């Protein structure tokens, strides 16, 4: 027995409606704030195994990391829109880092970041 046509029609309509909703020129993603406390402690233990850090200091570092990340992401998004593209490229992120951070810190951040991406891709 064939299925009723109205159910198929509703499914097709729902499917098209979902596709239409997701279809936009540049989609925006709502970014949540991450918690980097585990990584802060790991880096501290790598630098000096005998040192510790208070939870209040970890919270301050977490706020700092989230703030810098948000600034870089905003600036990179503006760079992307200036080029009239919908794809965020590594060049956009590098330019944002060079604009926001001091010269020496920016060069170190870009070199370590590109090394990390290279290791991730080739592993």
Coordinates of C-alpha atoms in Angstrom, one line a residue, residues 23-108:
X23 CA 21.1 28.7 3.9
X24 CA 22.7 32.1 4.4
X25 CA 25.6 33.9 2.8
X26 CA 27.7 34.0 6.0
X27 CA 26.5 32.0 8.9
X28 CA 27.2 33.2 12.4
X29 CA 28.1 30.9 15.2
X30 CA 27.4 31.7 18.8
X31 CA 30.7 31.0 20.6
X32 CA 30.6 30.0 24.2
X33 CA 33.4 30.9 26.6
X34 CA 35.9 28.1 27.3
X35 CA 37.4 27.1 30.5
X36 CA 41.2 26.8 30.2
X37 CA 42.1 26.1 33.9
X38 CA 43.4 22.6 33.1
X39 CA 45.7 24.0 30.4
X40 CA 46.9 26.8 32.6
X41 CA 47.9 24.4 35.3
X42 CA 49.6 22.1 32.7
X43 CA 51.7 24.9 31.3
X44 CA 52.6 26.1 34.7
X45 CA 53.8 22.6 35.6
X46 CA 55.9 22.5 32.4
X47 CA 57.5 25.8 33.2
X48 CA 58.1 25.3 36.9
X49 CA 57.0 22.0 38.5
X50 CA 57.5 23.3 42.0
X51 CA 55.1 26.3 41.7
X52 CA 51.4 26.4 42.2
X53 CA 48.6 28.9 41.4
X54 CA 45.5 29.9 43.3
X55 CA 42.0 29.4 41.9
X56 CA 41.4 33.1 41.9
X57 CA 44.5 33.6 39.7
X58 CA 43.4 30.8 37.4
X59 CA 40.0 32.6 37.0
X60 CA 41.8 35.8 36.1
X61 CA 43.9 34.0 33.6
X62 CA 40.8 32.3 32.1
X63 CA 39.1 35.7 31.7
X64 CA 42.2 37.1 30.1
X65 CA 42.5 34.2 27.6
X66 CA 38.8 34.5 26.7
X67 CA 39.1 38.2 26.2
X68 CA 42.1 37.9 23.9
X69 CA 40.4 35.1 22.0
X70 CA 37.3 37.2 21.5
X71 CA 39.2 40.2 20.3
X72 CA 41.2 38.2 17.8
X73 CA 38.1 36.4 16.6
X74 CA 36.2 39.8 16.2
X75 CA 39.1 41.4 14.3
X76 CA 39.6 38.3 12.1
X77 CA 35.9 38.4 11.3
X78 CA 36.2 42.0 10.3
X79 CA 39.1 41.2 8.1
X80 CA 37.1 38.4 6.5
X81 CA 34.2 40.8 5.8
X82 CA 36.6 43.4 4.3
X83 CA 37.7 40.8 1.8
X84 CA 34.1 40.0 1.1
X85 CA 34.5 36.3 1.9
X86 CA 32.6 33.8 4.1
X87 CA 35.6 31.7 4.9
X88 CA 38.0 32.6 7.7
X89 CA 41.5 31.9 6.6
X90 CA 44.7 31.6 8.6
X91 CA 45.9 34.8 7.0
X92 CA 42.9 36.7 8.5
X93 CA 43.8 35.3 12.0
X94 CA 47.5 36.2 11.6
X95 CA 46.7 39.7 10.5
X96 CA 44.4 40.1 13.5
X97 CA 47.1 38.8 15.9
X98 CA 49.6 41.2 14.4
X99 CA 47.2 44.1 14.8
X100 CA 46.2 43.3 18.4
X101 CA 49.4 42.1 20.1
X102 CA 52.7 43.8 20.5
X103 CA 55.4 43.0 17.8
X104 CA 57.5 40.4 19.6
X105 CA 54.5 38.7 21.2
X106 CA 52.6 38.6 17.9
X107 CA 55.5 37.0 16.0
X108 CA 55.9 34.4 18.7

